[in-house]
Short mmCIF file of C-alpha atoms in Angstrom, two decimals:
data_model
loop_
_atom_site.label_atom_id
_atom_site.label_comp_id
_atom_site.label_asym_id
_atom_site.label_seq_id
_atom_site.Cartn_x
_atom_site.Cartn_y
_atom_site.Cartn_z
CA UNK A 1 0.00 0.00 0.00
CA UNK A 2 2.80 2.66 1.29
CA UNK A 3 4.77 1.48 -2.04
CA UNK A 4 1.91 2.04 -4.12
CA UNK A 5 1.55 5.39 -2.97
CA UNK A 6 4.88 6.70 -3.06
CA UNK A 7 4.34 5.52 -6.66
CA UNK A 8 1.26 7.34 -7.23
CA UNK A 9 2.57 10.25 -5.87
CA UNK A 10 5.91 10.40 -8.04
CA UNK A 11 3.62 9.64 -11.43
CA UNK A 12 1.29 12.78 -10.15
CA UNK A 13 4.61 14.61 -9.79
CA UNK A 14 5.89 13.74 -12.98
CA UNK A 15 2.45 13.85 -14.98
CA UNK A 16 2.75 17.85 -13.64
CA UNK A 17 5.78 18.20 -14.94
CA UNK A 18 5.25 17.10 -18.31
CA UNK A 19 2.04 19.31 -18.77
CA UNK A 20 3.90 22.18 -17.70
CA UNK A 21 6.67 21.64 -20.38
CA UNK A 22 3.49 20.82 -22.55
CA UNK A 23 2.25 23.99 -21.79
CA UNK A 24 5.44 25.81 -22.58
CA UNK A 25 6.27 24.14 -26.03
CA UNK A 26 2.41 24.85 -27.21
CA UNK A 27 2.51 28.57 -25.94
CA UNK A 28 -0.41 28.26 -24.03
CA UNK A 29 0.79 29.66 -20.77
CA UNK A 30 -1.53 31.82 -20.92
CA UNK A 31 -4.60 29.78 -20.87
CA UNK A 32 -6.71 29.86 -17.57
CA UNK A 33 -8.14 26.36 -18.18
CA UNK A 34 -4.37 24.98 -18.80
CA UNK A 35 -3.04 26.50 -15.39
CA UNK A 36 -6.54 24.54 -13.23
CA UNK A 37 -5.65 21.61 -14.96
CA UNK A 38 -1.83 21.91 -13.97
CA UNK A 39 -2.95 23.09 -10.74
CA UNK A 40 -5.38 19.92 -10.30
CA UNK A 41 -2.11 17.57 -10.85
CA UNK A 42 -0.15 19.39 -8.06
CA UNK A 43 -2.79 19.55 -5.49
CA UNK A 44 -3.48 15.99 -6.08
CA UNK A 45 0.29 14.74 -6.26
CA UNK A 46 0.60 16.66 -2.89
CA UNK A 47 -2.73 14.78 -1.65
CA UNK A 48 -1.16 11.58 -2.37
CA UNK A 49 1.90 12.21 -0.76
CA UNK A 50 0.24 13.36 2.35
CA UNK A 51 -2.19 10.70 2.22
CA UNK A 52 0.86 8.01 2.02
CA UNK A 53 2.55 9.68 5.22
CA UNK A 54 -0.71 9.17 7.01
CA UNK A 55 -0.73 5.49 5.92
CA UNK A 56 3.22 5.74 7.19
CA UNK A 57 1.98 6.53 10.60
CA UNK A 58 -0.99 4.80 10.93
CA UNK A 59 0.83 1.83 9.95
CA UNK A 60 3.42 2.19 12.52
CA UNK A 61 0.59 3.28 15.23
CA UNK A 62 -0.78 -0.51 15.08
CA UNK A 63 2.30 -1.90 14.99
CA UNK A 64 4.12 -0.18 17.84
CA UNK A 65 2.14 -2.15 20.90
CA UNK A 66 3.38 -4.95 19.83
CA UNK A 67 6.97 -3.33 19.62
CA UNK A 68 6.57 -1.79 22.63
CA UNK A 69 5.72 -5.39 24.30
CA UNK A 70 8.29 -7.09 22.36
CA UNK A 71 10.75 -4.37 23.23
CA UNK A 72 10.36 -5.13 27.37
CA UNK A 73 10.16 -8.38 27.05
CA UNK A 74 13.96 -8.46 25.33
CA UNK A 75 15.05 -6.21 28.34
CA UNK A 76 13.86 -8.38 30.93
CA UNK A 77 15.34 -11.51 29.03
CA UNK A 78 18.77 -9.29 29.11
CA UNK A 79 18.32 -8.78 32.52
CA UNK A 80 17.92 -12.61 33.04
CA UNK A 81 21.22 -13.40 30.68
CA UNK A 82 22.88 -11.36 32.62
CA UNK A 83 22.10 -12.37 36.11
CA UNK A 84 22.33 -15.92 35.63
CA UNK A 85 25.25 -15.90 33.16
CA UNK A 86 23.94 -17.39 30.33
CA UNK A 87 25.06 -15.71 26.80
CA UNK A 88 21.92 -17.58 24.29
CA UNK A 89 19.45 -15.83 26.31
CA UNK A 90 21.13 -12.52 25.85
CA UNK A 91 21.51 -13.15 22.13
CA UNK A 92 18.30 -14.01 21.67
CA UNK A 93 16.96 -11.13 23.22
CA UNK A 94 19.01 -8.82 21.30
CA UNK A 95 18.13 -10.70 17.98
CA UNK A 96 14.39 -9.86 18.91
CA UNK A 97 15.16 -6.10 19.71
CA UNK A 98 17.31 -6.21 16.26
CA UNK A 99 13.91 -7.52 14.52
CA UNK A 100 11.66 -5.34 16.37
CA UNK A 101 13.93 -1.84 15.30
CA UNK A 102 14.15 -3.04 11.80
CA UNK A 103 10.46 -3.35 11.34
CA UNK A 104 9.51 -0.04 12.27
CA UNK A 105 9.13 2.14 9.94
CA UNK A 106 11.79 4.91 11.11
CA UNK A 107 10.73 7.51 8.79
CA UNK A 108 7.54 7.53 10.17
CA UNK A 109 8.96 8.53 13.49
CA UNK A 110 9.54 11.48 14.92
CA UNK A 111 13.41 13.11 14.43
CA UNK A 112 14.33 12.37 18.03
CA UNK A 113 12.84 9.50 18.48
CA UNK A 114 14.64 8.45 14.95
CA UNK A 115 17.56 9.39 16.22
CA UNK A 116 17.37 6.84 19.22
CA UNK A 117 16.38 4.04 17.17
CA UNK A 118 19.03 4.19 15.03
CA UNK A 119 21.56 4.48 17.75
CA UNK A 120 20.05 1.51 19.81
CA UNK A 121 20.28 0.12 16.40
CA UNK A 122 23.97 0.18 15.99
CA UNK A 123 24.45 -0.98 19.41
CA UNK A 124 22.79 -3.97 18.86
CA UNK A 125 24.28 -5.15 15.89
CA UNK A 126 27.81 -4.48 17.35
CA UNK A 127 26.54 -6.64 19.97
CA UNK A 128 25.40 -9.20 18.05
CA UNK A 129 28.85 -9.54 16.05
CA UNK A 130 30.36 -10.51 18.99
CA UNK A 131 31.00 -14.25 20.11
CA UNK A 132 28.80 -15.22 22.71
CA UNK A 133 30.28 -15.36 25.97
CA UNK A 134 32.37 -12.81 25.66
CA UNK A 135 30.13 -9.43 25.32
CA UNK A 136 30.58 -6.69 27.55
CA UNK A 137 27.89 -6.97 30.61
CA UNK A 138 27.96 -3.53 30.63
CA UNK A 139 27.10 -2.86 27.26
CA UNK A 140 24.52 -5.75 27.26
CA UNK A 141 23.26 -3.82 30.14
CA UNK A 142 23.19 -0.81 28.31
CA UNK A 143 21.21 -1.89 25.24
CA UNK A 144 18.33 -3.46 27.95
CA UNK A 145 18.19 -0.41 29.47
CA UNK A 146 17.62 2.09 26.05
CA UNK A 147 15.48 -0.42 24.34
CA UNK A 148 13.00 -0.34 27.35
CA UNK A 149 13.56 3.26 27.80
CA UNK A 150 12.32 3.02 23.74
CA UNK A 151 9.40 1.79 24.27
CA UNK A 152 8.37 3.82 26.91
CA UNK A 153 8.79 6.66 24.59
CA UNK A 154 7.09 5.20 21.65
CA UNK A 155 4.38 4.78 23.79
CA UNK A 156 4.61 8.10 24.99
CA UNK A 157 4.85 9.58 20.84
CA UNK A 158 2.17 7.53 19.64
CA UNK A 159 -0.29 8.60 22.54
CA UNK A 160 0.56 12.15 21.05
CA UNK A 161 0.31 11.49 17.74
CA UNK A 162 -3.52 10.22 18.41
CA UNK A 163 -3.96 13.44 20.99
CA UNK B 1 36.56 -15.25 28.12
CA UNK B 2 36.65 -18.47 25.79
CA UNK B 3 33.65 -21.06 26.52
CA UNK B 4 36.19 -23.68 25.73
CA UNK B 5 38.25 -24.31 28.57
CA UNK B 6 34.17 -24.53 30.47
CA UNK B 7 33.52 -27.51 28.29
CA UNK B 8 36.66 -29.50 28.65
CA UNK B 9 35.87 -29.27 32.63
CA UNK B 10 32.23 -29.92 32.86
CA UNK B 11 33.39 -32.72 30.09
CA UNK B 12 35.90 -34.16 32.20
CA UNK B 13 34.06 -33.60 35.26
CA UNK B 14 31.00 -36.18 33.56
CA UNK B 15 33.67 -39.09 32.51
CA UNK B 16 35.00 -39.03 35.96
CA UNK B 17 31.66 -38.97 37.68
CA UNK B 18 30.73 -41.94 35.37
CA UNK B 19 33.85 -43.74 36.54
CA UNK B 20 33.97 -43.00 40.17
CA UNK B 21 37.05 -40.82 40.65
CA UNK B 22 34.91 -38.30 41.66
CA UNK B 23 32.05 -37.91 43.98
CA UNK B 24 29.24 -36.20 44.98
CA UNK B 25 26.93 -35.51 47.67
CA UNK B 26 23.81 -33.72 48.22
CA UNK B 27 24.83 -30.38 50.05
CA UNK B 28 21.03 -30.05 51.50
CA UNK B 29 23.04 -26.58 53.97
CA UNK B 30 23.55 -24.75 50.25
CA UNK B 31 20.99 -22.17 49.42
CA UNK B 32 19.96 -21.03 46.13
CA UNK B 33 17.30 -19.06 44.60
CA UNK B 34 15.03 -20.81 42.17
CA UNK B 35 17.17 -24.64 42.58
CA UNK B 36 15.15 -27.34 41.26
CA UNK B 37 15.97 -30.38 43.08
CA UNK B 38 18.71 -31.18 45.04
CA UNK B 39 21.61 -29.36 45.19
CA UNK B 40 24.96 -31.03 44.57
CA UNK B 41 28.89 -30.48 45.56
CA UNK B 42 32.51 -31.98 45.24
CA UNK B 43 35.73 -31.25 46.08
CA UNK B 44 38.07 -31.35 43.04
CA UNK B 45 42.02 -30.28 43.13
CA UNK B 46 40.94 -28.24 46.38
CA UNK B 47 38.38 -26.42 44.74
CA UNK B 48 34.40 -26.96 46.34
CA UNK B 49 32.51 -27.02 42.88
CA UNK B 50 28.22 -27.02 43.07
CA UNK B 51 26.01 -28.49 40.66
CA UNK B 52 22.07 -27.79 40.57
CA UNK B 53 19.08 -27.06 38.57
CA UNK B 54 17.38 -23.98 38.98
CA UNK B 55 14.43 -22.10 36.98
CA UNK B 56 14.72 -18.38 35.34
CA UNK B 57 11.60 -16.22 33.99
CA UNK B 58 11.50 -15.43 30.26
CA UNK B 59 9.17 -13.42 28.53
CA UNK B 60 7.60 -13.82 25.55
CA UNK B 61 7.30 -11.69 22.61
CA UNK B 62 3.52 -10.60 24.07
CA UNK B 63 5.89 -9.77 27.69
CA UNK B 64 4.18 -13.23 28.75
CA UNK B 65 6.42 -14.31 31.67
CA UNK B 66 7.03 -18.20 31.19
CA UNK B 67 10.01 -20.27 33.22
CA UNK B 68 13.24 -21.70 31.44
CA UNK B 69 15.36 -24.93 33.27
CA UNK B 70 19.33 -24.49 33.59
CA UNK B 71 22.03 -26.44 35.16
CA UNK B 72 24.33 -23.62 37.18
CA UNK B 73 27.91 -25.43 37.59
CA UNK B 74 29.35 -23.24 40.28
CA UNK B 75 32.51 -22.40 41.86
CA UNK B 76 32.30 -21.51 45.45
CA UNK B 77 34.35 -20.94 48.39
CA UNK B 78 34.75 -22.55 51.81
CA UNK B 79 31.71 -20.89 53.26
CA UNK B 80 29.73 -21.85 49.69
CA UNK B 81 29.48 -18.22 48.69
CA UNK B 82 29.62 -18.14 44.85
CA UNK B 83 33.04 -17.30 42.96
CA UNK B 84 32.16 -18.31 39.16
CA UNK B 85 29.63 -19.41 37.23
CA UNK B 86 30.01 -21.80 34.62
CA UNK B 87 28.11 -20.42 31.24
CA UNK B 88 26.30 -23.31 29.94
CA UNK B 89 28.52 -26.06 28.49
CA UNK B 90 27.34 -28.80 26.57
CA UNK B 91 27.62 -31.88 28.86
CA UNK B 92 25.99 -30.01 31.82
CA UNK B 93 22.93 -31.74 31.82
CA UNK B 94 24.23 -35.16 31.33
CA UNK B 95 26.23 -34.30 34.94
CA UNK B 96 23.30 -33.60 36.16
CA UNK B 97 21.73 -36.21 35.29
CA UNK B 98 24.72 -38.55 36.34
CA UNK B 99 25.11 -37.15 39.48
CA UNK B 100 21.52 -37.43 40.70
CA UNK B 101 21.35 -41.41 39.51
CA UNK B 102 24.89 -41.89 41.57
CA UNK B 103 23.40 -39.46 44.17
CA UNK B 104 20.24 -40.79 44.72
CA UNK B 105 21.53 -45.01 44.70
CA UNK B 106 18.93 -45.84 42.11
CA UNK B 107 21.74 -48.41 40.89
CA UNK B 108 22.12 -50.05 44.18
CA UNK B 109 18.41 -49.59 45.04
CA UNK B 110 17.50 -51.62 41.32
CA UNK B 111 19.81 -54.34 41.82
CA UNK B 112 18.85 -55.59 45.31
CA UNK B 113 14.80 -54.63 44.46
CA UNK B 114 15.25 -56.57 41.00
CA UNK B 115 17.04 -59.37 42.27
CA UNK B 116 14.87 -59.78 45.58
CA UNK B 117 12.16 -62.80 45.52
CA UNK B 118 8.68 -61.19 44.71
CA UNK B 119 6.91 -62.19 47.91
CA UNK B 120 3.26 -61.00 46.95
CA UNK B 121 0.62 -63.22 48.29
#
């Protein structure tokens, strides 16, 4: 659907485009009726676009309890890793948080929260190309820490995005 | 820290559980949160090792807390405080489970039931 759309919306854009040069090459720049009809392909390439951010959004609105959920749970599995010393369940739970950042949409988010996603991101995946058994606690510690701190403020941005 | 050198002890620790060089008892003064079971020690080259089940929580992908089984191979000192945990090693639950059979005498306890007269009626 959100493909489809960005499609649409570049074909609108383009379709504009080429009856403006149309325009040009026939002389008719002049013509009222030209200028609605040019006018009616920008305002609906621009509807499209703003439609397919909405679709962006509400997409990632029913996705991000789940995230949110599956977010925790990985911190509290970290938490259990690391008290009991036992590396798969740490690697497990950071392959889940891995999944969970790389299907939001991050676009769709706002800047900062962006910003946080991708860094938590980076962590992980540094994390995860280490052996396991021999990551940094602390670091492991970090990553449960930000990623539940990350869902706490998804939560907190999509409440405000419905407000 | 390599996991190897964890394996070749817990391995070795098995084969000479199997044969008898060393042994175990049930340590019933040791404390630990969440053991399953008996808890287990030895003495090897003057170091007290434990051995024991114990649960953790997981969660699930819905935050669903649910309960995982381990085998925590432990080194401790005199007053059974813990020094190291073992990460998990391959062979730990087959010294687990060869420590409980020795442990518990179901050898002994098979061959004289087996071999006794069945007396019913």
């Amino acid at each position: 659907m959100s493909g489809w759309l960005v499609k649409a919306s570049a074909v609108a854009a383009l379709s504009a485009g080429v009856w403006l040069l149309a325009l040009v090459v026939c002389g008719r720049l002049s013509d009222a009726g030209s200028w609605a009809s040019l006018a009616g392909f920008a305002i609906s390439g621009w509807l499209v676009y703003r439609a397919e951010l909405l679709a962006r959004r509400v997409s990632v609105m029913l996705r991000v309890p789940a995230l949110t959920r599956r977010l925790r749970a990985s911190s509290k599995n970290i938490r259990q890793g690391l008290t009991n010393n036992i590396p798969h369940v740490i690697a497990d739970a950071l392959g889940s948080i891995n999944a969970a950042l790389e299907s939001l949409a991050v676009k769709a988010l706002p800047a900062a929260l962006r910003a946080r996603v991708e860094e938590l991101e980076q962590q992980v995946v540094a994390l995860l190309a280490v052996p396991a058994g021999t990551r940094s606690p602390d670091e492991c510690d970090l990553v449960r820490e930000r990623a539940a701190a990350l869902a706490e403020a998804l939560e907190n941005s999509m409440r405000d995005m419905q407000s | 820290m390599d996991a190897a050198p964890y394996d070749a002890i817990v391995e070795k620790l098995l084969s000479q559980t199997k044969n008898g060089k060393i042994l175990w008892s049930a340590a019933s003064h040791i404390e630990r949160r969440d053991a399953v079971g008996l808890i287990y020690k030895t003495e090897v080259e003057h170091q007290d090792i434990v051995l024991y089940e114990y649960r953790y929580k997981t969660f699930d992908e819905l935050e669903q807390p649910d309960w995982a089984n381990e085998v925590a191979v432990e080194f401790v000192d005199l007053r059974n405080a813990l020094e190291l945990r073992f990460p998990p090693t391959d062979s730990r639950w087959a010294l687990l489970r060869e420590v409980r059979r020795k442990v518990s005498g179901v050898d002994a306890f098979a061959e004289k039931f087996l071999s006794s007269d069945d007396d019913d009626e």
